[in-house]
Each structure stands twice: as C-alpha cells, then as structure tokens.
Amino acid sequence: MKASFLLGFIFLLGVSACSQNVEKQLTESREATKQLGSHLKQKLSQSMQANGPIEAMDVCNIEAEGIAANISNNLGLEVGRTSLKLRNVKNASDDWENEILHYFEQQKQSGAEIKNLEIYEVTKDQDGKWFRYMKAIPTSEVCLICHGETIAQPIQEKLHTLYPDDQATGFNIGDIRGAFTVKLKM
Ligand code: HEC
C-alpha cells in the first residue's frame, strides 16, 4: 500500500523537477477540481433532497457542463470530468487522459487510496505546451442511485432516454468512478 502511493508521489516529483513554473499551475488545477467537485456535490444533494433523483439528474445532465464552463472561464483553464465507463460521450477521454485513467486503476489495484490519486504532466503538441492534471473520483454511496448495479426503474428509464449508450452503471462503493481533468496552456 505504502509502496504504490510512493510510486505515484515519485512520478509527481519526477515531473516537477523538469520545470520551474509548475507549482502555480498545480495549485490552480487543484483549485479548479476542488471547486467543480464541491459545486456539483452541493447542487446534487440540494436537488436530491428537494425533488428526488429523477429531477436531480437534470443537475448532472443540464447543469454540469455550465458549472464546469464557469469555473474554467474564471480560472482561465479547462476543467471537466471523464471516465473509462462513460455516461455522456461529451466527457470522453483523449489519449493522455485514457492512459492516466488506466494508471489510476492499476494504482488502486496495488492498494493506493483513490483520494490520493492525482498526477500532472507537461505535454507538447502542435499548439505548444500544456499543463495537464488529473485527480481520481471515488464512488460513494449516493452515487449508486444513478451509477450502481441496481438502479430504480424510473431512473433507469430516464437514463436510457437521455443516454442510450450509457456505460456508467454497475459501480460499487470504493470503485474509481472517473476523474477530474484539467488542461492549461503554458
Ligand atoms: C441523480 C443521478 C446521479 C447521481 C446521484 C450521480 N450522478 Fe454522476 N452522472 C449523472 C448523469 C446524468 C451524468 C451525465 C452528465 C452529463 O451529461 O455530463 C453523470 C456523469 C458523471 C461523471 C462524468 C463522466 C461520464 O460518465 O459522463 C462522473 C465522473 C460522475 N457522474 C460521477 C458521479 C459521482 C462520483 C457521484 C456520487 C458522488 C455521482 N456521479 C452521482 C447522474 C448522477
């Protein structure tokens, strides 16, 4: 357990030694994922309590994108969510994200705690240099209502209408549901 956590940590340190400016980007990325996570959680639990899970689905369906866009604009970066098992194809991972999602799964298999799984890297493409960051999202009990193995019939129906290709079910508590992802131009 210790060893795998250390591995992740060394990866982080190893990358950071190569560039000087990354502390700032790392702080901003962590801030963006923290904001997105807490805004979504707050909205979700408010609307679950007020109107139940069927209505709450609209928070995820309609509002999640807007909430992420607001935080992205405010902080001057792109923050979002992705997963190996997607509900909304708009959240699909690119190659780098896909690799990291698999890396997180491996780390979890070796005993790492999901809440400690984060990674960053500076990448290059034809548009220049990017700071990229990801943080794993654990599955907790409340998530099972819409992402679990047995989902109530009316919820299933709504999910099926909104997302005919939904893959984001069958999760258990303690699984990695997905990850927050940040992309920042350097
Ligand atoms: C009320 C139903 C509902 C609950 C409860 C819920 N989700 Fe979702 N979740 C959705 C819907 C709907 C989407 C698709 C959002 C979209 O269209 O962008 C989604 C998308 C996601 C995504 C984005 C990746 C993808 O598959 O498109 C992640 C990550 C996620 N949920 C994690 C969670 C976690 C973690 C919890 C528990 C804290 C949770 N969800 C609870 C309905 C729910």
CSV table of C-alpha atoms and ligand atoms in Angstrom, one decimal, residues 40-41 44 47-48 52-62 64-65 80-92 137-147 155 159 162-163 166-168 171 177-180, ligand 1:
chain,number,residue,atom,x,y,z
A,40,LEU,CA,-21.6,19.5,-8.2
A,41,LYS,CA,-21.9,17.8,-4.9
A,44,LEU,CA,-26.7,17.4,-6.4
A,47,SER,CA,-31.8,18.9,-5.6
A,48,MET,CA,-31.9,15.3,-4.4
A,52,GLY,CA,-35.6,13.4,-5.7
A,53,PRO,CA,-33.1,11.7,-8.0
A,54,ILE,CA,-35.2,12.0,-11.2
A,55,GLU,CA,-35.1,15.8,-11.1
A,56,ALA,CA,-31.6,15.7,-9.7
A,57,MET,CA,-30.5,14.1,-12.9
A,58,ASP,CA,-31.0,17.4,-14.6
A,59,VAL,CA,-28.3,18.9,-12.4
A,60,CYS,CA,-25.8,16.4,-13.9
A,61,ASN,CA,-27.4,16.4,-17.3
A,62,ILE,CA,-28.0,20.1,-17.9
A,64,ALA,CA,-22.8,20.0,-15.0
A,65,GLU,CA,-21.4,21.4,-18.3
A,80,GLY,CA,-14.1,18.7,-16.7
A,81,ARG,CA,-14.7,15.1,-15.8
A,82,THR,CA,-14.0,11.9,-17.7
A,83,SER,CA,-14.2,8.1,-17.1
A,84,LEU,CA,-13.3,4.7,-18.6
A,85,LYS,CA,-17.1,4.0,-18.4
A,86,LEU,CA,-18.9,7.0,-19.8
A,87,ARG,CA,-22.4,8.2,-19.5
A,88,ASN,CA,-22.1,11.3,-21.7
A,89,VAL,CA,-19.8,10.9,-24.7
A,90,LYS,CA,-19.0,14.6,-24.4
A,91,ASN,CA,-16.9,13.6,-21.4
A,92,ALA,CA,-14.8,11.2,-23.5
A,137,ILE,CA,-13.1,10.4,-8.2
A,138,PRO,CA,-14.2,7.7,-5.8
A,139,THR,CA,-17.6,6.2,-5.9
A,140,SER,CA,-19.6,6.8,-2.7
A,141,GLU,CA,-23.0,5.5,-1.6
A,142,VAL,CA,-25.0,8.4,-3.0
A,143,CYS,CA,-23.5,7.8,-6.5
A,144,LEU,CA,-25.0,4.3,-6.6
A,145,ILE,CA,-28.5,5.7,-7.1
A,146,CYS,CA,-27.6,6.6,-10.6
A,147,HIS,CA,-24.3,4.7,-11.2
A,155,ILE,CA,-34.3,6.4,-13.0
A,159,LEU,CA,-31.1,7.5,-18.1
A,162,LEU,CA,-31.0,10.8,-22.1
A,163,TYR,CA,-28.1,8.4,-22.7
A,166,ASP,CA,-24.8,4.8,-21.1
A,167,GLN,CA,-21.9,2.7,-19.8
A,168,ALA,CA,-21.7,4.4,-16.4
A,171,PHE,CA,-20.3,0.7,-10.0
A,177,ARG,CA,-16.0,6.4,-10.9
A,178,GLY,CA,-13.8,8.6,-13.1
A,179,ALA,CA,-11.5,11.6,-12.8
A,180,PHE,CA,-11.4,15.3,-12.8
B,1,HEC,C1,-29.2,11.8,-9.8
B,1,HEC,C2,-28.4,10.9,-10.6
B,1,HEC,C3,-26.9,11.0,-10.4
B,1,HEC,C4,-26.2,10.8,-9.2
B,1,HEC,C5,-26.8,10.6,-7.8
B,1,HEC,C6,-24.8,10.9,-9.5
B,1,HEC,N1,-24.6,11.0,-10.9
B,1,HEC,FE1,-22.9,11.1,-11.9
B,1,HEC,N2,-23.8,11.4,-13.6
B,1,HEC,C7,-25.2,11.5,-13.8
B,1,HEC,C8,-25.5,11.9,-15.1
B,1,HEC,C9,-26.9,12.2,-15.6
B,1,HEC,C10,-24.3,12.1,-15.8
B,1,HEC,C11,-24.1,12.7,-17.2
B,1,HEC,C12,-23.7,14.1,-17.0
B,1,HEC,C13,-23.5,14.8,-18.3
B,1,HEC,O1,-24.4,14.8,-19.2
B,1,HEC,O2,-22.5,15.5,-18.5
B,1,HEC,C14,-23.3,11.8,-14.8
B,1,HEC,C15,-21.9,11.9,-15.1
B,1,HEC,C16,-20.9,11.7,-14.2
B,1,HEC,C17,-19.5,11.8,-14.5
B,1,HEC,C18,-18.9,12.2,-15.8
B,1,HEC,C19,-18.4,11.1,-16.7
B,1,HEC,C20,-19.5,10.4,-17.5
B,1,HEC,O3,-19.7,9.2,-17.3
B,1,HEC,O4,-20.1,11.1,-18.4
B,1,HEC,C21,-18.8,11.4,-13.3
B,1,HEC,C22,-17.3,11.4,-13.1
B,1,HEC,C23,-19.8,11.2,-12.3
B,1,HEC,N3,-21.1,11.3,-12.9
B,1,HEC,C24,-19.6,10.9,-11.0
B,1,HEC,C25,-20.5,10.8,-10.0
B,1,HEC,C26,-20.2,10.6,-8.6
B,1,HEC,C27,-18.8,10.5,-8.1
B,1,HEC,C28,-21.4,10.6,-7.9
B,1,HEC,C29,-21.6,10.5,-6.4
B,1,HEC,C30,-20.9,11.5,-5.6
B,1,HEC,C31,-22.4,10.8,-8.9
B,1,HEC,N4,-21.9,10.9,-10.2
B,1,HEC,C32,-23.8,10.8,-8.6
B,1,HEC,C33,-26.2,11.2,-12.8
B,1,HEC,C34,-25.9,11.1,-11.4
